[in-house]
């Protein structure tokens, strides 16, 4: 595909498979087309690796973090379960929102919590709202520990951000979807893999081996869930689609 941005004529020209399509440069369609390429380029350049939250690296697209904040404030969950801890930035982010709301606790699971990361998270001001579990997120014993920590919580949000292979995400969806309360979500992050399999840092096969594919398979087998981007609580534009690393991520329980 070839994109030509013509600022003199205020046009975006898209050439693909021998066809050429021109659209107004300052239009919704052009914005969404250019944004997707920006997402792919930013992913390849490790743009999300340049951010932190309250002192801890948070490897997320800021747009996704802000959309998640909207959902957390709307749901006000009693428990947020996140698989994948890494440096702990996401745990700290969610905990800081819970602290501000005066409600909620975070359960984080990772197959390996590196000692320097554990030390930094445990020393953080938000740690009193965080419980960490070390082990595979699909290990039945680990799942049982998470179940015990969630208990009888009335509102539960689950975020999957560990191993992003199709099979592993499918296993996590089966292991944790029962925790999700009606109106809440299990979020299969980083489906961006399907878009970046051809960029320099991508890998062949990601076009099908990705969280989005696992999410689509999951909702096909679980009619009580639907893939549905959360409604924006404020919108004075003509736009309606997230700029995101998380396509098909938001799996809502009806």
Coordinates of N, CA and C in Angstrom, one line a residue:
X1 N 0.8 -1.2 0.0 CA 0.0 0.0 0.0 C 0.9 1.3 0.0
X2 N 0.4 2.3 -0.7 CA 1.1 3.5 -0.8 C 0.2 4.6 -0.4
X3 N 0.7 5.5 0.6 CA -0.1 6.6 1.0 C 0.6 7.9 0.6
X4 N -0.1 8.8 0.0 CA 0.4 10.1 -0.4 C -0.4 11.2 0.3
X5 N 0.3 12.0 1.1 CA -0.4 13.1 1.8 C -0.1 14.3 1.0
X6 N -1.1 14.9 0.3 CA -1.0 16.1 -0.5 C -1.5 17.3 0.2
X7 N -0.7 18.0 0.9 CA -1.2 19.1 1.7 C -1.6 20.3 0.8
X8 N -1.0 20.4 -0.4 CA -1.4 21.4 -1.4 C -2.8 21.3 -1.8
X9 N -3.2 20.0 -2.1 CA -4.6 19.8 -2.6 C -5.5 19.3 -1.4
X10 N -4.9 19.2 -0.2 CA -5.7 18.7 0.9 C -6.3 17.3 0.6
X11 N -5.5 16.4 0.1 CA -6.0 15.1 -0.2 C -5.1 14.0 0.4
X12 N -5.7 12.9 0.7 CA -4.9 11.7 1.0 C -5.2 10.7 -0.1
X13 N -4.2 10.2 -0.7 CA -4.3 9.2 -1.8 C -3.8 7.9 -1.3
X14 N -4.7 6.9 -1.4 CA -4.3 5.5 -1.0 C -4.3 4.6 -2.2
X15 N -3.1 4.0 -2.5 CA -3.0 3.1 -3.6 C -2.7 1.7 -3.1
X16 N -3.6 0.8 -3.5 CA -3.5 -0.6 -3.0 C -4.0 -1.5 -4.1
X17 N -3.2 -2.6 -4.3 CA -3.6 -3.6 -5.3 C -4.0 -3.1 -6.6
X18 N -3.3 -2.0 -7.1 CA -3.6 -1.5 -8.4 C -4.7 -0.5 -8.4
X19 N -5.4 -0.3 -7.3 CA -6.5 0.7 -7.2 C -6.0 2.0 -6.5
X20 N -6.6 3.1 -6.8 CA -6.3 4.4 -6.2 C -7.5 5.0 -5.7
X21 N -7.5 5.5 -4.4 CA -8.6 6.1 -3.8 C -8.2 7.4 -3.2
X22 N -8.8 8.5 -3.5 CA -8.5 9.8 -3.0 C -9.6 10.2 -2.0
X23 N -9.2 10.9 -0.9 CA -10.2 11.3 0.1 C -9.7 12.7 0.6
X24 N -10.7 13.5 1.1 CA -10.2 14.7 1.7 C -9.2 14.5 2.9
X25 N -8.2 15.2 2.9 CA -7.1 15.0 3.9 C -7.7 15.2 5.3
X26 N -8.6 16.3 5.4 CA -9.1 16.6 6.7 C -10.5 16.0 6.9
X27 N -10.5 14.7 6.9 CA -11.8 13.9 7.0 C -11.6 12.8 8.0
X28 N -12.7 12.3 8.5 CA -12.7 11.1 9.4 C -12.0 9.9 8.7
X29 N -12.3 9.7 7.5 CA -11.7 8.5 6.8 C -10.2 8.6 6.7
X30 N -9.7 9.8 6.4 CA -8.3 10.1 6.3 C -7.6 9.9 7.7
X31 N -8.3 10.5 8.7 CA -7.7 10.4 10.0 C -7.5 9.0 10.5
X32 N -8.6 8.1 10.2 CA -8.5 6.8 10.6 C -7.5 6.0 9.8
X33 N -7.3 6.3 8.6 CA -6.3 5.6 7.7 C -4.9 6.0 8.2
X34 N -4.6 7.2 8.4 CA -3.3 7.7 8.8 C -3.0 7.2 10.2
X35 N -4.0 7.2 11.1 CA -3.8 6.8 12.5 C -3.4 5.4 12.5
X36 N -3.9 4.5 11.7 CA -3.5 3.1 11.7 C -2.1 2.9 11.4
X37 N -1.6 3.7 10.4 CA -0.2 3.6 10.0 C 0.7 4.2 11.1
X38 N 0.2 5.3 11.8 CA 0.9 5.8 12.9 C 1.1 4.8 14.0
X39 N 0.0 4.1 14.3 CA 0.0 3.1 15.3 C 1.1 2.0 15.0
X40 N 1.1 1.6 13.8 CA 2.1 0.5 13.3 C 3.5 1.1 13.4
X41 N 3.7 2.3 12.9 CA 5.0 2.9 13.0 C 5.5 3.1 14.4
X42 N 4.6 3.6 15.3 CA 4.9 3.8 16.7 C 5.2 2.5 17.4
X43 N 4.5 1.5 17.1 CA 4.8 0.2 17.7 C 6.2 -0.3 17.3
X44 N 6.5 -0.2 16.0 CA 7.8 -0.6 15.6 C 8.9 0.2 16.2
X45 N 8.7 1.5 16.5 CA 9.7 2.3 17.1 C 9.7 2.3 18.6
X46 N 8.8 1.4 19.2 CA 8.7 1.2 20.6 C 8.3 2.5 21.4
X47 N 7.4 3.2 20.7 CA 6.8 4.4 21.3 C 6.2 4.2 22.7
X48 N 5.5 3.1 22.9 CA 4.9 2.9 24.3 C 6.0 2.6 25.3
X49 N 7.2 2.4 24.9 CA 8.3 2.1 25.9 C 8.9 3.5 26.4
X50 N 8.2 4.6 26.2 CA 8.7 5.9 26.6 C 7.9 6.5 27.7
X51 N 7.0 5.7 28.3 CA 6.1 6.3 29.3 C 6.2 5.6 30.7
X52 N 5.9 6.4 31.7 CA 5.8 5.8 33.0 C 4.6 6.4 33.7
X53 N 4.2 5.7 34.8 CA 3.1 6.2 35.7 C 3.5 6.2 37.1
X54 N 3.6 7.4 37.7 CA 4.0 7.5 39.1 C 5.3 6.8 39.3
X55 N 6.2 7.0 38.4 CA 7.6 6.4 38.6 C 7.9 5.0 38.1
X56 N 6.9 4.3 37.6 CA 7.1 3.0 37.1 C 6.8 2.9 35.6
X57 N 7.7 2.2 34.8 CA 7.4 2.1 33.4 C 6.1 1.5 33.1
X58 N 5.3 2.0 32.2 CA 4.0 1.5 31.8 C 4.0 1.4 30.3
X59 N 4.1 0.2 29.8 CA 4.3 -0.1 28.4 C 3.0 -0.2 27.7
X60 N 2.3 0.9 27.6 CA 1.0 1.0 27.0 C 0.9 2.3 26.1
X61 N 0.0 2.2 25.1 CA -0.3 3.4 24.4 C -1.1 4.3 25.2
X62 N -0.8 5.6 25.4 CA -1.5 6.4 26.3 C -3.0 6.5 25.9
X63 N -3.4 6.4 24.7 CA -4.8 6.4 24.3 C -5.5 5.2 24.9
X64 N -4.9 4.1 25.0 CA -5.5 2.9 25.6 C -5.6 3.1 27.1
X65 N -4.6 3.7 27.8 CA -4.7 4.0 29.2 C -5.9 4.9 29.5
X66 N -6.0 6.0 28.7 CA -7.1 6.9 29.0 C -8.5 6.3 28.8
X67 N -8.6 5.5 27.8 CA -9.9 4.8 27.6 C -10.1 3.8 28.7
X68 N -9.1 3.1 29.2 CA -9.3 2.2 30.3 C -9.7 3.0 31.6
X69 N -9.1 4.2 31.8 CA -9.5 5.0 32.9 C -11.0 5.4 32.9
X70 N -11.5 5.7 31.7 CA -12.9 6.0 31.5 C -13.8 4.8 32.0
X71 N -13.4 3.6 31.6 CA -14.1 2.4 31.9 C -14.0 2.1 33.4
X72 N -12.9 2.2 34.0 CA -12.7 2.0 35.4 C -13.5 2.9 36.3
X73 N -13.5 4.2 35.9 CA -14.3 5.2 36.6 C -15.8 4.9 36.5
X74 N -16.2 4.4 35.3 CA -17.7 4.1 35.1 C -18.1 2.9 35.9
X75 N -17.2 1.8 35.9 CA -17.6 0.6 36.6 C -17.3 0.7 38.1
X76 N -16.3 1.4 38.5 CA -15.9 1.4 39.9 C -15.8 0.0 40.4
X77 N -14.9 -0.8 39.8 CA -14.8 -2.2 40.2 C -14.3 -2.5 41.6
X78 N -14.8 -3.5 42.2 CA -14.2 -3.9 43.5 C -12.9 -4.6 43.4
X79 N -12.7 -5.3 42.3 CA -11.4 -6.0 42.0 C -11.1 -5.8 40.6
X80 N -9.8 -5.5 40.3 CA -9.3 -5.6 38.9 C -8.2 -6.6 38.9
X81 N -8.4 -7.6 38.0 CA -7.4 -8.7 37.9 C -6.6 -8.4 36.6
X82 N -5.3 -8.3 36.7 CA -4.4 -8.2 35.5 C -3.4 -9.3 35.4
X83 N -3.3 -10.0 34.3 CA -2.3 -10.9 34.0 C -1.2 -10.2 33.3
X84 N 0.1 -10.4 33.7 CA 1.2 -9.7 33.2 C 1.5 -8.4 34.0
X85 N 2.7 -8.4 34.7 CA 3.0 -7.4 35.6 C 4.2 -6.5 35.0
X86 N 5.2 -7.2 34.5 CA 6.4 -6.5 34.0 C 7.0 -5.6 35.0
X87 N 7.1 -4.3 34.7 CA 7.6 -3.3 35.6 C 6.6 -2.8 36.7
X88 N 5.4 -3.1 36.5 CA 4.3 -2.8 37.5 C 3.6 -1.5 37.2
X89 N 3.9 -0.8 36.1 CA 3.3 0.5 35.8 C 1.8 0.4 35.7
X90 N 1.3 -0.7 35.1 CA -0.2 -0.8 34.9 C -0.8 -1.0 36.3
X91 N -0.2 -1.9 37.1 CA -0.8 -2.1 38.4 C -0.8 -0.8 39.2
X92 N 0.2 0.0 39.1 CA 0.2 1.3 39.8 C -0.8 2.2 39.3
X93 N -1.0 2.2 38.0 CA -2.0 3.1 37.3 C -3.4 2.7 37.8
X94 N -3.7 1.4 37.8 CA -5.1 1.0 38.2 C -5.3 1.3 39.7
X95 N -4.2 1.0 40.5 CA -4.3 1.3 41.9 C -4.5 2.7 42.2
X96 N -3.9 3.6 41.5 CA -4.0 5.1 41.7 C -5.4 5.5 41.4
X97 N -6.1 4.9 40.4 CA -7.5 5.2 40.1 C -8.4 4.8 41.2
X98 N -8.1 3.5 41.7 CA -8.9 3.0 42.8 C -8.7 3.9 44.1
X99 N -7.5 4.3 44.3 CA -7.2 5.2 45.5 C -8.0 6.5 45.4
X100 N -8.0 7.1 44.2 CA -8.8 8.3 44.0 C -10.3 8.1 44.1
X101 N -10.8 6.9 43.7 CA -12.2 6.7 43.9 C -12.6 6.2 45.3
X102 N -11.6 5.8 46.0 CA -11.9 5.2 47.4 C -12.5 3.8 47.3
X103 N -12.2 3.1 46.3 CA -12.7 1.8 46.1 C -11.9 0.9 45.2
X104 N -11.7 -0.3 45.5 CA -11.0 -1.3 44.6 C -9.7 -1.8 45.0
X105 N -9.4 -3.0 44.5 CA -8.1 -3.6 44.8 C -7.6 -4.3 43.5
X106 N -6.3 -4.4 43.4 CA -5.7 -4.9 42.2 C -5.0 -6.2 42.5
X107 N -5.3 -7.2 41.6 CA -4.6 -8.5 41.7 C -3.8 -8.7 40.4
X108 N -2.5 -8.8 40.6 CA -1.6 -8.9 39.4 C -0.9 -10.3 39.4
X109 N -0.9 -10.9 38.2 CA -0.3 -12.3 38.1 C 0.8 -12.2 37.0
X110 N 1.9 -12.8 37.3 CA 3.0 -12.9 36.3 C 3.8 -14.2 36.5
X111 N 4.2 -14.8 35.4 CA 5.0 -16.0 35.5 C 6.3 -15.8 36.2
X112 N 6.8 -14.6 36.1 CA 8.1 -14.2 36.7 C 8.1 -12.8 37.2
X113 N 8.1 -12.5 38.4 CA 8.2 -11.1 38.9 C 9.7 -10.9 39.3
X114 N 10.4 -10.2 38.5 CA 11.8 -10.0 38.7 C 12.0 -9.2 40.0
X115 N 13.1 -9.6 40.8 CA 13.3 -9.1 42.1 C 13.3 -7.6 42.1
X116 N 14.0 -6.9 41.2 CA 14.0 -5.4 41.2 C 12.7 -4.8 41.0
X117 N 11.8 -5.5 40.1 CA 10.5 -5.0 39.9 C 9.6 -5.2 41.2
X118 N 9.7 -6.3 41.8 CA 9.0 -6.6 43.0 C 9.3 -5.6 44.1
X119 N 10.6 -5.4 44.2 CA 11.1 -4.4 45.3 C 10.5 -3.0 45.1
X120 N 10.5 -2.6 43.8 CA 10.0 -1.2 43.5 C 8.5 -1.1 43.7
X121 N 7.8 -2.2 43.3 CA 6.3 -2.2 43.4 C 6.0 -2.2 44.9
X122 N 6.6 -3.0 45.7 CA 6.3 -3.2 47.1 C 6.7 -1.9 47.9
X123 N 7.6 -1.1 47.4 CA 8.0 0.1 48.0 C 7.1 1.3 47.6
X124 N 6.2 1.1 46.6 CA 5.5 2.2 46.1 C 4.3 2.6 47.0
X125 N 3.9 3.9 46.9 CA 2.8 4.4 47.7 C 1.5 3.7 47.4
X126 N 1.3 3.1 46.3 CA 0.1 2.4 45.9 C 0.0 1.0 46.3
X127 N 1.1 0.4 46.9 CA 1.2 -1.0 47.0 C 0.1 -1.6 48.0
X128 N -0.4 -0.8 48.9 CA -1.4 -1.3 49.8 C -2.7 -1.7 49.1
X129 N -2.8 -1.3 47.8 CA -4.0 -1.7 47.0 C -3.7 -2.8 46.0
X130 N -2.5 -3.4 46.2 CA -2.0 -4.4 45.2 C -1.7 -5.7 45.8
X131 N -2.1 -6.8 45.2 CA -1.6 -8.2 45.6 C -1.0 -8.8 44.4
X132 N 0.2 -9.3 44.5 CA 0.9 -10.0 43.4 C 1.0 -11.5 43.6
X133 N 0.8 -12.2 42.5 CA 0.9 -13.7 42.5 C 1.9 -14.1 41.4
X134 N 2.9 -14.9 41.8 CA 3.9 -15.3 40.8 C 3.6 -16.7 40.3
X135 N 3.5 -16.9 39.0 CA 3.2 -18.2 38.4 C 2.4 -18.0 37.1
X136 N 2.3 -19.1 36.4 CA 1.6 -19.0 35.1 C 0.1 -18.6 35.3
X137 N -0.4 -17.7 34.5 CA -1.7 -17.3 34.7 C -2.8 -18.3 34.3
X138 N -2.3 -19.4 33.6 CA -3.3 -20.5 33.3 C -3.1 -21.7 34.1
X139 N -2.1 -21.7 35.1 CA -1.9 -22.8 36.0 C -3.2 -22.9 36.9
X140 N -3.8 -24.0 37.0 CA -5.0 -24.1 37.8 C -4.8 -23.7 39.3
X141 N -3.6 -23.9 39.8 CA -3.4 -23.4 41.2 C -3.4 -21.9 41.3
X142 N -2.8 -21.3 40.3 CA -2.8 -19.8 40.2 C -4.2 -19.2 40.0
X143 N -4.9 -19.9 39.1 CA -6.3 -19.4 38.9 C -7.1 -19.6 40.2
X144 N -6.9 -20.6 40.9 CA -7.6 -20.8 42.2 C -7.2 -19.7 43.2
X145 N -6.0 -19.3 43.3 CA -5.6 -18.2 44.1 C -6.3 -16.9 43.8
X146 N -6.4 -16.7 42.5 CA -7.1 -15.5 42.0 C -8.5 -15.5 42.4
X147 N -9.1 -16.7 42.2 CA -10.5 -16.9 42.6 C -10.8 -16.5 44.1
X148 N -9.9 -17.0 44.9 CA -10.0 -16.8 46.3 C -9.9 -15.3 46.7
X149 N -9.0 -14.6 46.0 CA -8.8 -13.2 46.2 C -10.0 -12.4 45.7
X150 N -10.6 -12.8 44.6 CA -11.8 -12.1 44.1 C -13.0 -12.3 45.0
X151 N -13.1 -13.5 45.5 CA -14.2 -13.9 46.4 C -15.5 -13.5 45.9
X152 N -16.3 -12.8 46.7 CA -17.7 -12.5 46.3 C -17.8 -11.0 45.8
X153 N -16.7 -10.5 45.2 CA -16.7 -9.1 44.7 C -17.9 -8.9 43.8
X154 N -18.6 -7.7 43.9 CA -19.8 -7.4 43.1 C -19.4 -7.0 41.7
X155 N -18.3 -6.3 41.5 CA -17.9 -5.9 40.2 C -16.5 -6.2 40.0
X156 N -16.2 -6.9 38.9 CA -14.8 -7.4 38.6 C -14.5 -7.1 37.2
X157 N -13.3 -6.6 36.9 CA -12.8 -6.3 35.6 C -11.5 -7.1 35.5
X158 N -11.3 -7.8 34.3 CA -10.2 -8.6 34.1 C -9.4 -8.1 32.9
X159 N -8.1 -8.0 33.0 CA -7.3 -7.5 31.9 C -6.2 -8.5 31.6
X160 N -6.1 -9.0 30.4 CA -5.1 -10.0 30.0 C -4.0 -9.3 29.2
X161 N -2.8 -9.3 29.8 CA -1.7 -8.6 29.2 C -0.4 -9.3 29.5
X162 N -0.4 -10.7 29.4 CA 0.8 -11.4 29.6 C 1.3 -12.0 28.3
X163 N 1.3 -13.3 28.1 CA 1.7 -13.9 26.9 C 0.6 -13.7 25.9
X164 N 1.0 -13.1 24.7 CA -0.1 -12.7 23.8 C -0.3 -13.7 22.6
X165 N 0.2 -14.9 22.7 CA -0.1 -15.9 21.7 C -1.6 -16.2 21.7
X166 N -2.1 -16.6 20.6 CA -3.6 -17.0 20.4 C -3.9 -18.1 21.5
X167 N -3.1 -19.1 21.6 CA -3.5 -20.2 22.5 C -3.4 -19.8 23.9
X168 N -2.4 -19.0 24.3 CA -2.4 -18.6 25.7 C -3.5 -17.7 26.1
X169 N -3.8 -16.7 25.2 CA -4.9 -15.8 25.5 C -6.2 -16.6 25.6
X170 N -6.4 -17.6 24.7 CA -7.6 -18.4 24.7 C -7.7 -19.2 26.0
X171 N -6.5 -19.6 26.6 CA -6.5 -20.3 27.9 C -6.9 -19.4 29.0
X172 N -6.4 -18.1 28.9 CA -6.7 -17.1 30.0 C -8.2 -16.8 29.9
X173 N -8.7 -16.6 28.7 CA -10.2 -16.3 28.6 C -11.0 -17.4 29.2
X174 N -10.7 -18.6 29.0 CA -11.4 -19.7 29.6 C -11.2 -19.8 31.1
X175 N -10.0 -19.4 31.6 CA -9.7 -19.5 33.0 C -10.4 -18.4 33.8
X176 N -10.6 -17.2 33.2 CA -11.0 -16.1 34.0 C -12.3 -15.4 33.7
X177 N -12.9 -15.9 32.6 CA -14.1 -15.2 32.2 C -15.3 -15.3 33.2
X178 N -15.2 -16.4 34.0 CA -16.3 -16.6 35.0 C -16.3 -15.5 36.1
X179 N -15.1 -14.8 36.2 CA -15.0 -13.8 37.2 C -15.6 -12.5 36.8
X180 N -15.8 -12.3 35.5 CA -16.3 -11.0 35.0 C -17.8 -10.9 35.3
X181 N -18.2 -9.8 35.9 CA -19.5 -9.5 36.3 C -20.3 -8.9 35.2
X182 N -21.6 -9.0 35.2 CA -22.4 -8.4 34.1 C -22.2 -6.9 33.9
X183 N -22.0 -6.6 32.7 CA -21.7 -5.2 32.3 C -20.3 -4.8 32.4
X184 N -19.4 -5.7 32.9 CA -18.0 -5.5 32.9 C -17.3 -6.2 31.8
X185 N -16.0 -6.2 31.8 CA -15.2 -6.7 30.6 C -14.1 -7.7 31.0
X186 N -13.7 -8.5 30.1 CA -12.4 -9.2 30.1 C -11.7 -8.7 28.9
X187 N -10.6 -8.0 29.1 CA -9.9 -7.2 28.0 C -8.7 -8.0 27.5
X188 N -8.7 -8.4 26.3 CA -7.6 -9.2 25.7 C -6.7 -8.2 24.9
X189 N -5.7 -7.6 25.6 CA -4.9 -6.5 25.1 C -4.0 -7.0 24.0
X190 N -3.5 -6.0 23.2 CA -2.4 -6.2 22.3 C -2.7 -7.0 21.0
X191 N -3.9 -6.9 20.6 CA -4.3 -7.4 19.3 C -3.6 -6.7 18.1
X192 N -2.9 -5.6 18.5 CA -2.1 -4.9 17.5 C -1.1 -5.8 16.7
X193 N -0.8 -6.9 17.3 CA 0.0 -7.9 16.6 C -0.4 -8.2 15.2
X194 N -1.8 -8.3 15.0 CA -2.3 -8.6 13.7 C -2.0 -7.6 12.7
X195 N -1.7 -6.3 13.1 CA -1.4 -5.2 12.2 C 0.1 -5.1 12.0
X196 N 0.9 -5.6 12.8 CA 2.3 -5.3 12.7 C 3.2 -6.5 12.4
X197 N 2.5 -7.6 11.9 CA 3.3 -8.8 11.6 C 4.3 -8.6 10.4
X198 N 4.1 -7.5 9.6 CA 5.0 -7.2 8.5 C 6.0 -6.1 8.7
X199 N 5.9 -5.4 9.9 CA 6.8 -4.3 10.1 C 8.2 -5.0 10.6
X200 N 9.2 -4.2 10.6 CA 10.6 -4.8 10.9 C 10.6 -5.6 12.2
X201 N 9.9 -5.1 13.3 CA 10.0 -5.8 14.6 C 8.9 -6.9 14.7
X202 N 8.1 -7.0 13.7 CA 7.0 -8.0 13.8 C 7.5 -9.4 13.4
X203 N 6.6 -10.3 13.5 CA 6.9 -11.7 13.2 C 5.8 -12.3 12.3
X204 N 6.3 -13.1 11.3 CA 5.3 -13.8 10.4 C 4.5 -14.7 11.3
X205 N 3.2 -14.7 10.9 CA 2.3 -15.6 11.7 C 1.4 -14.8 12.7
X206 N 1.8 -13.6 13.0 CA 1.1 -12.8 14.0 C -0.3 -12.4 13.4
X207 N -0.4 -12.5 12.1 CA -1.7 -12.1 11.5 C -2.8 -13.0 12.0
X208 N -2.5 -14.2 12.4 CA -3.5 -15.1 13.0 C -3.2 -15.5 14.4
X209 N -1.9 -15.5 14.8 CA -1.5 -15.8 16.1 C -1.5 -14.6 17.0
X210 N -2.7 -14.2 17.5 CA -2.7 -12.9 18.2 C -4.0 -12.9 19.2
X211 N -4.0 -12.0 20.1 CA -5.2 -11.9 21.0 C -6.5 -11.6 20.4
X212 N -6.5 -10.9 19.3 CA -7.8 -10.6 18.6 C -8.4 -11.8 18.1
X213 N -7.7 -12.7 17.5 CA -8.2 -13.9 17.0 C -8.8 -14.8 18.1
X214 N -8.0 -14.8 19.3 CA -8.5 -15.6 20.4 C -9.8 -15.0 20.9
X215 N -9.9 -13.7 20.9 CA -11.2 -13.0 21.4 C -12.4 -13.3 20.5
X216 N -12.1 -13.3 19.2 CA -13.2 -13.6 18.3 C -13.7 -15.1 18.4
X217 N -12.7 -16.0 18.6 CA -13.1 -17.4 18.8 C -13.9 -17.5 20.1
X218 N -13.4 -16.8 21.2 CA -14.1 -16.9 22.5 C -15.5 -16.5 22.4
X219 N -15.8 -15.3 21.9 CA -17.2 -14.9 21.9 C -18.1 -15.7 21.0
X220 N -17.5 -16.4 20.0 CA -18.3 -17.3 19.2 C -18.8 -18.5 20.0
X221 N -18.0 -18.9 21.0 CA -18.3 -20.0 21.8 C -19.0 -19.6 23.1
X222 N -19.1 -18.3 23.4 CA -19.7 -17.9 24.7 C -20.7 -16.7 24.4
X223 N -21.9 -17.0 24.1 CA -22.9 -16.0 23.6 C -23.2 -15.0 24.7
X224 N -22.9 -15.2 25.9 CA -23.1 -14.2 27.0 C -22.1 -13.1 26.9
X225 N -21.1 -13.2 26.1 CA -20.1 -12.2 25.9 C -20.2 -11.6 24.5
X226 N -19.8 -10.4 24.3 CA -19.8 -9.7 23.0 C -18.6 -8.8 22.9
X227 N -17.9 -8.7 21.8 CA -16.8 -7.7 21.6 C -17.5 -6.4 21.3
X228 N -17.2 -5.4 22.2 CA -17.9 -4.1 22.1 C -17.0 -3.0 22.7
X229 N -16.5 -2.1 21.9 CA -15.8 -1.0 22.4 C -16.6 -0.2 23.3
X230 N -16.1 0.1 24.5 CA -16.9 1.0 25.5 C -17.3 2.3 24.8
X231 N -18.5 2.7 25.1 CA -18.9 4.0 24.6 C -18.1 5.2 25.2
X232 N -17.7 6.1 24.4 CA -17.0 7.3 24.9 C -18.0 8.1 25.7
X233 N -17.6 8.5 26.9 CA -18.5 9.3 27.8 C -18.6 10.8 27.3
X234 N -17.6 11.2 26.5 CA -17.6 12.5 25.9 C -17.1 12.5 24.5
X235 N -17.9 13.1 23.6 CA -17.4 13.1 22.2 C -18.1 14.2 21.5
X236 N -17.4 15.3 21.1 CA -17.9 16.4 20.3 C -17.3 16.4 18.9
X237 N -16.8 15.2 18.5 CA -16.3 15.0 17.1 C -17.2 14.1 16.3
X238 N -16.7 13.8 15.1 CA -17.4 12.8 14.2 C -16.7 11.5 14.3
X239 N -15.7 11.4 15.2 CA -15.0 10.1 15.3 C -15.7 9.1 16.2
X240 N -15.4 7.9 16.1 CA -16.0 6.9 17.0 C -15.2 5.6 17.2
X241 N -14.0 5.6 16.7 CA -13.1 4.4 16.8 C -11.9 4.7 17.6
X242 N -11.5 3.9 18.6 CA -10.3 4.1 19.3 C -9.1 4.0 18.5
X243 N -8.1 4.9 18.7 CA -6.7 4.7 18.3 C -6.1 3.8 19.3
X244 N -5.7 2.6 18.9 CA -5.4 1.6 19.9 C -4.4 0.6 19.5
X245 N -3.8 -0.1 20.5 CA -3.1 -1.3 20.4 C -4.0 -2.5 20.7
X246 N -5.3 -2.3 21.0 CA -6.1 -3.3 21.5 C -7.4 -3.5 20.6
X247 N -7.2 -3.8 19.3 CA -8.4 -4.1 18.5 C -9.1 -5.4 19.0
X248 N -10.4 -5.4 19.0 CA -11.2 -6.6 19.4 C -10.9 -7.0 20.9
X249 N -10.4 -6.0 21.7 CA -10.0 -6.4 23.0 C -11.1 -6.4 24.0
X250 N -12.1 -5.5 23.9 CA -13.1 -5.3 24.9 C -14.2 -6.3 24.8
X251 N -14.2 -7.3 25.7 CA -15.1 -8.4 25.6 C -16.1 -8.2 26.8
X252 N -17.3 -7.8 26.5 CA -18.3 -7.4 27.5 C -19.2 -8.6 27.9
X253 N -19.4 -8.7 29.2 CA -20.4 -9.7 29.6 C -21.8 -9.0 29.7
X254 N -22.8 -9.6 29.0 CA -24.1 -9.0 29.0 C -25.0 -9.6 30.1

